[in-house]
Amino acid sequence: MLGQSAAMSQYTRPHIAGAAVFFTVAVAARGTDVLTTHIEALRAAVRDTRAERPFGVAAWVVLPDHMHCVWQLPMGDSDYSVRMGAIKARFSMALEARNQRASRILRREKGIWQRRFYEHHIRDENAFRACVR
């Protein structure tokens, strides 16, 4: 409508304690091999995050520029966003800084990851098996 600003959509993630969750997480520069080239840094980031904030791993596949994983959150805990953020931050800190835009420097980002990730809460055993497969 003219004269009115369009309302920005607000993305809210569900928070279900003890949920099984499927993730797709991509790097910003699709077509690169940053994840497989630096797989040990990614493994360390996951290991350190799990030591700090435990979660179960049912499946995890790492491709050159994105990864898919299925986590089982602990009962009474629904905070997968903090865990994923910690993994992304630890991995980023392990890599050398590249040419960065001023907006990324202000946000303390290295520009390695896409800002968001895709997550899907798994509702039943059939969906769980399909996600793991």
JSON list of C-alpha atoms in Angstrom, two decimals, residues 4-75:
[
{"chain": "A", "resi": 4, "resn": "GLN", "atom": "CA", "xyz": [2.46, 2.55, 4.52]},
{"chain": "A", "resi": 5, "resn": "SER", "atom": "CA", "xyz": [5.55, 0.56, 5.20]},
{"chain": "A", "resi": 6, "resn": "ALA", "atom": "CA", "xyz": [5.26, -3.16, 4.75]},
{"chain": "A", "resi": 7, "resn": "ALA", "atom": "CA", "xyz": [5.52, -5.06, 7.99]},
{"chain": "A", "resi": 8, "resn": "MET", "atom": "CA", "xyz": [8.63, -7.17, 8.19]},
{"chain": "A", "resi": 9, "resn": "SER", "atom": "CA", "xyz": [7.96, -10.82, 8.82]},
{"chain": "A", "resi": 10, "resn": "GLN", "atom": "CA", "xyz": [9.19, -12.07, 12.14]},
{"chain": "A", "resi": 11, "resn": "TYR", "atom": "CA", "xyz": [10.70, -15.52, 12.11]},
{"chain": "A", "resi": 12, "resn": "THR", "atom": "CA", "xyz": [10.19, -17.43, 15.31]},
{"chain": "A", "resi": 13, "resn": "ARG", "atom": "CA", "xyz": [11.65, -20.84, 15.95]},
{"chain": "A", "resi": 14, "resn": "PRO", "atom": "CA", "xyz": [9.78, -23.41, 18.02]},
{"chain": "A", "resi": 15, "resn": "HIS", "atom": "CA", "xyz": [11.35, -24.35, 21.32]},
{"chain": "A", "resi": 16, "resn": "ILE", "atom": "CA", "xyz": [10.39, -27.87, 22.35]},
{"chain": "A", "resi": 17, "resn": "ALA", "atom": "CA", "xyz": [12.38, -29.38, 25.19]},
{"chain": "A", "resi": 18, "resn": "GLY", "atom": "CA", "xyz": [13.92, -32.76, 24.39]},
{"chain": "A", "resi": 19, "resn": "ALA", "atom": "CA", "xyz": [13.02, -32.51, 20.69]},
{"chain": "A", "resi": 20, "resn": "ALA", "atom": "CA", "xyz": [14.72, -34.26, 17.80]},
{"chain": "A", "resi": 21, "resn": "VAL", "atom": "CA", "xyz": [15.67, -31.58, 15.28]},
{"chain": "A", "resi": 22, "resn": "PHE", "atom": "CA", "xyz": [16.92, -31.78, 11.67]},
{"chain": "A", "resi": 23, "resn": "PHE", "atom": "CA", "xyz": [19.24, -28.95, 10.54]},
{"chain": "A", "resi": 24, "resn": "THR", "atom": "CA", "xyz": [20.67, -27.67, 7.29]},
{"chain": "A", "resi": 25, "resn": "VAL", "atom": "CA", "xyz": [23.44, -25.13, 7.79]},
{"chain": "A", "resi": 26, "resn": "ALA", "atom": "CA", "xyz": [25.24, -23.50, 4.85]},
{"chain": "A", "resi": 27, "resn": "VAL", "atom": "CA", "xyz": [28.30, -21.37, 4.40]},
{"chain": "A", "resi": 28, "resn": "ALA", "atom": "CA", "xyz": [27.88, -17.91, 2.88]},
{"chain": "A", "resi": 29, "resn": "ALA", "atom": "CA", "xyz": [30.04, -18.64, -0.18]},
{"chain": "A", "resi": 30, "resn": "ARG", "atom": "CA", "xyz": [28.23, -21.60, -1.71]},
{"chain": "A", "resi": 31, "resn": "GLY", "atom": "CA", "xyz": [30.39, -23.66, -4.03]},
{"chain": "A", "resi": 32, "resn": "THR", "atom": "CA", "xyz": [33.44, -23.51, -1.76]},
{"chain": "A", "resi": 33, "resn": "ASP", "atom": "CA", "xyz": [34.96, -26.42, 0.15]},
{"chain": "A", "resi": 34, "resn": "VAL", "atom": "CA", "xyz": [35.57, -24.63, 3.45]},
{"chain": "A", "resi": 35, "resn": "LEU", "atom": "CA", "xyz": [33.83, -27.24, 5.62]},
{"chain": "A", "resi": 36, "resn": "THR", "atom": "CA", "xyz": [35.63, -30.28, 4.25]},
{"chain": "A", "resi": 37, "resn": "THR", "atom": "CA", "xyz": [38.97, -28.48, 4.01]},
{"chain": "A", "resi": 38, "resn": "HIS", "atom": "CA", "xyz": [38.73, -27.48, 7.67]},
{"chain": "A", "resi": 39, "resn": "ILE", "atom": "CA", "xyz": [36.91, -30.58, 8.96]},
{"chain": "A", "resi": 40, "resn": "GLU", "atom": "CA", "xyz": [39.11, -30.86, 12.07]},
{"chain": "A", "resi": 41, "resn": "ALA", "atom": "CA", "xyz": [38.16, -27.31, 13.11]},
{"chain": "A", "resi": 42, "resn": "LEU", "atom": "CA", "xyz": [34.49, -28.21, 12.63]},
{"chain": "A", "resi": 43, "resn": "ARG", "atom": "CA", "xyz": [34.88, -31.40, 14.66]},
{"chain": "A", "resi": 44, "resn": "ALA", "atom": "CA", "xyz": [36.57, -29.45, 17.46]},
{"chain": "A", "resi": 45, "resn": "ALA", "atom": "CA", "xyz": [33.80, -26.84, 17.42]},
{"chain": "A", "resi": 46, "resn": "VAL", "atom": "CA", "xyz": [31.15, -29.55, 17.75]},
{"chain": "A", "resi": 47, "resn": "ARG", "atom": "CA", "xyz": [33.10, -31.43, 20.43]},
{"chain": "A", "resi": 48, "resn": "ASP", "atom": "CA", "xyz": [33.66, -28.29, 22.53]},
{"chain": "A", "resi": 49, "resn": "THR", "atom": "CA", "xyz": [30.04, -27.19, 22.19]},
{"chain": "A", "resi": 50, "resn": "ARG", "atom": "CA", "xyz": [28.75, -30.64, 23.18]},
{"chain": "A", "resi": 51, "resn": "ALA", "atom": "CA", "xyz": [31.04, -30.60, 26.24]},
{"chain": "A", "resi": 52, "resn": "GLU", "atom": "CA", "xyz": [29.61, -27.23, 27.28]},
{"chain": "A", "resi": 53, "resn": "ARG", "atom": "CA", "xyz": [25.96, -27.84, 26.28]},
{"chain": "A", "resi": 54, "resn": "PRO", "atom": "CA", "xyz": [25.30, -31.56, 25.73]},
{"chain": "A", "resi": 55, "resn": "PHE", "atom": "CA", "xyz": [23.07, -32.88, 22.95]},
{"chain": "A", "resi": 56, "resn": "GLY", "atom": "CA", "xyz": [22.77, -36.18, 21.14]},
{"chain": "A", "resi": 57, "resn": "VAL", "atom": "CA", "xyz": [23.82, -36.66, 17.53]},
{"chain": "A", "resi": 58, "resn": "ALA", "atom": "CA", "xyz": [21.74, -39.17, 15.56]},
{"chain": "A", "resi": 59, "resn": "ALA", "atom": "CA", "xyz": [23.27, -38.25, 12.19]},
{"chain": "A", "resi": 60, "resn": "TRP", "atom": "CA", "xyz": [25.63, -35.68, 10.70]},
{"chain": "A", "resi": 61, "resn": "VAL", "atom": "CA", "xyz": [26.83, -35.26, 7.14]},
{"chain": "A", "resi": 62, "resn": "VAL", "atom": "CA", "xyz": [29.34, -32.60, 6.14]},
{"chain": "A", "resi": 63, "resn": "LEU", "atom": "CA", "xyz": [29.49, -31.53, 2.50]},
{"chain": "A", "resi": 64, "resn": "PRO", "atom": "CA", "xyz": [31.95, -28.97, 1.11]},
{"chain": "A", "resi": 65, "resn": "ASP", "atom": "CA", "xyz": [29.65, -25.95, 1.57]},
{"chain": "A", "resi": 66, "resn": "HIS", "atom": "CA", "xyz": [26.85, -27.09, 3.88]},
{"chain": "A", "resi": 67, "resn": "MET", "atom": "CA", "xyz": [25.96, -29.71, 6.44]},
{"chain": "A", "resi": 68, "resn": "HIS", "atom": "CA", "xyz": [22.91, -31.63, 7.61]},
{"chain": "A", "resi": 69, "resn": "CYS", "atom": "CA", "xyz": [22.48, -33.03, 11.08]},
{"chain": "A", "resi": 70, "resn": "VAL", "atom": "CA", "xyz": [19.90, -34.59, 13.37]},
{"chain": "A", "resi": 71, "resn": "TRP", "atom": "CA", "xyz": [20.19, -33.75, 17.04]},
{"chain": "A", "resi": 72, "resn": "GLN", "atom": "CA", "xyz": [18.38, -35.02, 20.09]},
{"chain": "A", "resi": 73, "resn": "LEU", "atom": "CA", "xyz": [18.08, -32.28, 22.67]},
{"chain": "A", "resi": 74, "resn": "PRO", "atom": "CA", "xyz": [18.23, -33.17, 26.36]},
{"chain": "A", "resi": 75, "resn": "MET", "atom": "CA", "xyz": [14.95, -33.40, 28.27]}
]
